[in-house]
Structure formats: C-alpha cells, structure tokens
C-alpha cells in the first residue's frame, strides 16, 4: 500500500476498522488516527503502533480521510477540515444519515466523497458495509473504499437513495438480534433453564441459523418450514408470534429507524 489513510474521530467502529486493515497487512506508517481527547489518541497510538495527529494534519497529509464521528458532529469537523483538504483527497463518511451532498458542499469543488454505512460486527471482522458514491466519486474511489472496509467484513454497493433503508436493516440490525437474544434468554429462564445455559443454546442456534441462511441458498421461508412439523412445537410458537404481531412490529421498527436516518440528514438532532 502506498496511500496514507487517516481515521478521524476514532471511536469503537473507527478502531475496529483500523485494527482490521492492520490485520490485512497495511503498513503502520501509512495509517493515521485522530481523536477528540488527547488520552484517547495516545491510547490508539500505543495499542496499534499508528501515528496520532490532529484533524488538520490528517487533512494535509493523508490521501484518504475516513470520517467516523457522530452525525451531529459532522458539520463542526468539516468546518475544521475544509481549509486543509485538497480537492483530490478521497473523503469517506461513516456517519448515519449524512448525505454526500452535505459533505461536498462544505469542501472544495470536485472533492470525491463516498458514503459508507457499516455496523458493529466490524469488531469481529463480520461487518456489513454498504457503499455509495457521491457526485464526484469514481469507480476507482468505490473500489478503494471496498478494499478498506473489506478488511472487516462484506461490502455491498447501493445507490445513495437506498442508504437510509440499509442503515435501518444492517446499520442498526445487530441491535435487533441482540434484543431478540435477550428476550429469548429471559424466556429460557422462565422455562427453568439457568441463564448461562439458555444463553449458550440461543447463541449457537443463532450462529447455526445464520450460516444456513448464508450458505444454503434456500429462502428463509423454506428453512423455517423444514423445522416446522405439523401440530408440533415450532408451529405453536410461530402462531403466538403472529398473534402478537411480531412481523408487523419488525416492519414498523425498521421504518422508524429509516425515518430517523432521514431526520439526521435534515439536521434534526
């Protein structure tokens, strides 16, 4: 690798991405980080062996800038960066709900911007990262973003108009599964199992089901039907889920997440 990459506002996701590209073989000399707190910057430098710099220094020296700050902090960061970013820098934004146009308007004309929504499984190299091009980003810029985020999982290109939906499904998605596991664990305790055993049963069932969904090529309805015997235990459980409107609740929840992503894009914090 010959390009310098800087991760700005390096929190959990930013650090997960950083550690992933290090494992993928990127030279430490090509990686820069910034953090709001000096002690955090020092921690990142000592833990990963990368160079901690200021936001202005990163903008001046890095070929690719990855902005991992919270959506409400993006405007302030761009105001700080704008005087220092040449128009040939690639800017990758990981902030939920922030469109590429918001960033392009605050930087030099023609600056290439790529929008990426990843998720917390980046911490275990199983992220789903959704990538969209801004108005000045080329196929080469998209490929470079895929190379970076491919270090921590799978990538998928979509039109930017679909980013809010992807945020609702995969950006927030892990939380829905954690919520479901939490509820099922409580049910296991109610049914008489110790918490640790209920947890192990559910987690391994979730892993097995996910691998089958990924590798079998079967529709989820078919996989569910394979478990659902006539008049058996599973169909009784499914009936209760339908009676309680779980499917409708999930659809409503995802719509609410999408709508919140749109609100963030409009500046409503």
Coordinates of C-alpha atoms in Angstrom, one line a residue:
X1 CA 0.0 0.0 0.0
X2 CA 1.3 3.4 -0.9
X3 CA -1.6 5.6 0.1
X4 CA -1.9 7.1 3.5
X5 CA -5.3 6.6 5.2
X6 CA -6.5 8.6 8.2
X7 CA -9.3 7.6 10.5
X8 CA -10.8 10.7 12.1
X9 CA -12.8 10.7 15.3
X10 CA -11.6 7.1 16.1
X11 CA -14.3 5.5 18.3
X12 CA -15.3 1.9 18.5
X13 CA -16.1 1.5 14.8
X14 CA -13.1 3.5 13.7
X15 CA -10.8 1.5 15.9
X16 CA -12.4 -1.8 14.6
X17 CA -11.7 -0.6 11.0
X18 CA -8.2 0.4 12.0
X19 CA -7.4 -3.0 13.5
X20 CA -8.9 -4.7 10.5
X21 CA -6.7 -3.0 7.9
X22 CA -3.7 -3.6 10.1
X23 CA -4.5 -7.4 10.2
X24 CA -5.0 -7.2 6.4
X25 CA -1.4 -6.1 6.1
X26 CA -1.5 -2.3 5.7
X27 CA 1.8 -0.7 6.8
X28 CA 1.6 1.1 10.1
X29 CA 3.5 4.0 8.5
X30 CA 0.5 4.6 6.1
X31 CA -2.1 4.8 8.9
X32 CA -3.0 7.9 10.9
X33 CA -5.7 8.4 13.6
X34 CA -7.3 11.4 15.3
X35 CA -9.4 11.6 18.4
X36 CA -11.1 14.3 20.3
X37 CA -9.4 13.5 23.6
X38 CA -5.5 13.5 23.8
X39 CA -5.6 10.5 26.1
X40 CA -7.6 8.6 23.5
X41 CA -5.2 9.5 20.8
X42 CA -2.3 8.3 22.9
X43 CA -4.2 5.0 23.7
X44 CA -4.7 4.3 20.0
X45 CA -1.1 5.1 19.2
X46 CA 0.3 2.8 21.9
X47 CA -2.2 -0.1 21.2
X48 CA -1.8 -0.2 17.4
X49 CA 1.5 1.4 16.7
X50 CA 0.0 4.0 14.4
X51 CA 0.6 7.8 14.3
X52 CA -1.9 10.1 16.1
X53 CA -2.2 13.5 14.5
X54 CA -4.6 16.5 14.6
X55 CA -7.5 16.7 12.2
X56 CA -5.8 19.4 10.2
X57 CA -2.6 17.4 9.9
X58 CA -4.6 14.4 8.7
X59 CA -6.3 16.5 6.1
X60 CA -3.0 17.8 4.8
X61 CA -1.1 14.5 4.6
X62 CA -3.5 11.6 4.1
X63 CA -4.7 10.5 0.7
X64 CA -7.9 9.1 2.1
X65 CA -9.9 10.5 5.1
X66 CA -12.4 8.3 6.9
X67 CA -14.8 10.4 9.0
X68 CA -16.2 8.3 11.8
X69 CA -17.7 11.0 14.0
X70 CA -21.3 11.1 15.1
X71 CA -23.7 12.7 12.7
X72 CA -24.3 15.7 14.9
X73 CA -20.5 16.4 15.0
X74 CA -20.0 16.2 11.2
X75 CA -20.6 19.9 10.4
X76 CA -18.1 21.0 13.0
X77 CA -15.5 18.5 11.8
X78 CA -16.0 19.6 8.1
X79 CA -15.6 23.3 9.1
X80 CA -12.3 22.4 10.7
X81 CA -11.1 20.3 7.8
X82 CA -12.3 22.4 4.8
X83 CA -9.3 24.8 4.7
X84 CA -6.8 22.0 4.6
X85 CA -8.3 19.3 2.2
X86 CA -7.2 19.5 -1.4
X87 CA -9.8 18.6 -3.9
X88 CA -8.0 15.4 -4.9
X89 CA -8.5 13.8 -1.4
X90 CA -10.9 10.9 -1.1
X91 CA -13.3 11.5 1.8
X92 CA -15.2 8.5 3.2
X93 CA -18.1 9.3 5.6
X94 CA -19.3 6.7 8.0
X95 CA -21.9 9.0 9.7
X96 CA -25.5 7.7 9.7
X97 CA -28.0 9.8 7.7
X98 CA -25.4 12.3 6.4
X99 CA -25.7 12.5 2.6
X100 CA -22.6 13.0 0.4
X101 CA -24.1 16.4 -0.8
X102 CA -23.8 17.7 2.8
X103 CA -20.1 17.0 2.8
X104 CA -19.4 18.1 -0.8
X105 CA -21.0 21.5 -0.2
X106 CA -18.5 22.1 2.6
X107 CA -15.4 21.1 0.8
X108 CA -13.5 22.2 -2.3
X109 CA -15.4 21.8 -5.5
X110 CA -14.9 18.4 -7.1
X111 CA -13.8 16.6 -3.9
X112 CA -14.7 12.9 -4.2
X113 CA -16.9 11.6 -1.4
X114 CA -18.0 8.0 -0.6
X115 CA -20.7 7.2 1.9
X116 CA -20.4 4.0 3.9
X117 CA -22.7 2.5 6.5
X118 CA -21.0 -0.3 8.4
X119 CA -22.0 -2.0 11.7
X120 CA -20.6 -3.2 14.9
X121 CA -19.7 -6.7 13.8
X122 CA -16.7 -5.0 12.3
X123 CA -15.2 -5.7 15.7
X124 CA -15.1 -9.4 14.8
X125 CA -14.5 -9.0 11.0
X126 CA -18.1 -9.8 10.2
X127 CA -19.4 -6.3 9.3
X128 CA -21.9 -5.5 6.6
X129 CA -20.7 -2.3 4.9
X130 CA -22.9 -0.5 2.4
X131 CA -21.1 1.8 0.0
X132 CA -22.4 4.6 -2.2
X133 CA -20.7 7.2 -4.5
X134 CA -21.1 10.9 -4.2
X135 CA -21.3 13.0 -7.3
X136 CA -17.6 13.2 -7.9
X137 CA -16.5 9.7 -6.8
X138 CA -15.4 7.3 -9.5
X139 CA -15.3 3.5 -9.7
X140 CA -11.7 3.6 -8.5
X141 CA -12.8 5.5 -5.4
X142 CA -15.5 2.9 -4.7
X143 CA -13.0 0.1 -5.2
X144 CA -10.7 1.7 -2.7
X145 CA -13.5 2.1 -0.2
X146 CA -14.3 -1.6 -0.7
X147 CA -10.7 -2.5 -0.2
X148 CA -10.6 -0.7 3.2
X149 CA -13.9 -1.9 4.5
X150 CA -13.5 -5.4 3.1
X151 CA -10.9 -5.9 5.8
X152 CA -13.6 -6.1 8.4
X153 CA -16.4 -8.0 6.6
X154 CA -18.6 -7.9 3.5
X155 CA -19.3 -4.9 1.3
X156 CA -22.2 -4.0 -1.0
X157 CA -22.6 -1.1 -3.4
X158 CA -26.0 0.6 -3.5
X159 CA -27.4 3.9 -4.8
X160 CA -27.3 6.6 -2.1
X161 CA -31.1 6.8 -2.2
X162 CA -31.1 3.3 -0.5
X163 CA -28.7 4.2 2.3
X164 CA -31.4 5.1 4.8
X165 CA -33.0 1.8 4.3
X166 CA -29.7 0.0 4.6
X167 CA -29.0 1.9 7.8
X168 CA -32.3 0.6 9.2
X169 CA -31.6 -3.0 8.2
X170 CA -27.9 -3.6 8.7
X171 CA -26.5 -0.5 10.4
X172 CA -28.9 -0.9 13.3
X173 CA -29.5 -4.6 12.5
X174 CA -27.2 -6.2 15.1
X175 CA -29.1 -4.5 17.9
X176 CA -32.3 -6.2 16.8
X177 CA -30.7 -9.6 17.1
X178 CA -29.2 -8.7 20.5
X179 CA -32.6 -7.7 21.6
X180 CA -34.1 -10.9 20.4
X181 CA -31.4 -13.0 22.1
X182 CA -32.1 -11.0 25.3
X183 CA -35.8 -11.8 25.1
X184 CA -35.3 -15.5 24.3
X185 CA -32.8 -15.8 27.2
X186 CA -35.4 -14.4 29.6
X187 CA -37.9 -17.0 28.1
X188 CA -35.4 -19.7 28.7
X189 CA -35.1 -18.7 32.4
X190 CA -38.8 -18.6 32.7
X191 CA -38.9 -22.2 31.3
X192 CA -36.5 -23.3 34.0
X193 CA -33.0 -23.0 32.5
X194 CA -30.0 -21.3 34.1
X195 CA -29.2 -18.1 32.3
X196 CA -25.8 -19.3 31.1
X197 CA -27.2 -22.4 29.5
X198 CA -30.1 -20.5 27.9
X199 CA -27.6 -18.1 26.5
X200 CA -25.4 -20.8 25.0
X201 CA -28.3 -22.6 23.5
X202 CA -29.7 -19.4 21.8
X203 CA -26.3 -18.1 20.6
X204 CA -25.3 -21.3 19.0
X205 CA -28.8 -21.7 17.4
X206 CA -28.4 -18.1 16.0
X207 CA -25.0 -18.9 14.6
X208 CA -26.2 -22.1 13.0
X209 CA -29.2 -20.4 11.5
X210 CA -27.1 -17.5 10.1
X211 CA -24.7 -19.9 8.5
X212 CA -27.6 -21.9 6.9
X213 CA -29.1 -18.6 5.6
X214 CA -25.8 -17.6 4.2
X215 CA -24.6 -20.9 2.7
X216 CA -27.6 -23.0 1.8
X217 CA -29.1 -20.7 -0.9
X218 CA -32.6 -21.5 0.4
X219 CA -35.3 -19.0 1.0
X220 CA -35.8 -18.3 4.8
X221 CA -39.4 -19.5 4.4
X222 CA -38.2 -22.9 3.2
X223 CA -35.6 -23.1 6.0
X224 CA -38.3 -22.3 8.6
X225 CA -40.7 -24.8 7.0
X226 CA -38.0 -27.5 7.4
X227 CA -38.2 -27.0 11.2
X228 CA -42.0 -26.7 11.4
X229 CA -43.7 -30.1 11.7
X230 CA -47.5 -30.4 11.6
X231 CA -49.0 -29.8 15.0
X232 CA -45.5 -29.6 16.5
X233 CA -43.8 -27.3 18.9
X234 CA -42.5 -24.8 16.3
X235 CA -45.8 -24.1 14.6
X236 CA -47.3 -23.4 18.0
X237 CA -44.5 -20.9 18.7
X238 CA -44.9 -19.3 15.3
X239 CA -48.6 -18.9 15.8
X240 CA -48.0 -17.0 19.0
X241 CA -45.5 -14.7 17.2
X242 CA -48.1 -14.0 14.6
X243 CA -50.9 -13.5 17.2
X244 CA -48.7 -10.9 18.9
X245 CA -47.9 -9.0 15.7
X246 CA -44.2 -9.6 15.7
X247 CA -43.8 -9.4 12.0
X248 CA -45.7 -6.1 11.8
X249 CA -43.7 -4.8 14.8
X250 CA -40.5 -5.5 13.0
X251 CA -41.6 -3.7 9.9
X252 CA -42.7 -0.7 11.9
X253 CA -39.4 -0.7 13.8
X254 CA -37.4 -0.7 10.6
X255 CA -39.5 2.1 9.2
X256 CA -38.9 4.1 12.4
X257 CA -35.1 3.6 12.0
X258 CA -35.2 4.7 8.4
X259 CA -37.2 7.8 9.3
X260 CA -34.7 8.7 12.0
X261 CA -31.9 8.4 9.5
X262 CA -33.7 10.8 7.2
X263 CA -34.1 13.2 10.2
X264 CA -30.4 13.1 10.9
X265 CA -29.8 14.0 7.2
X266 CA -32.1 17.1 7.6
X267 CA -30.2 18.2 10.7
X268 CA -32.7 17.3 13.3
X269 CA -30.7 16.0 16.3

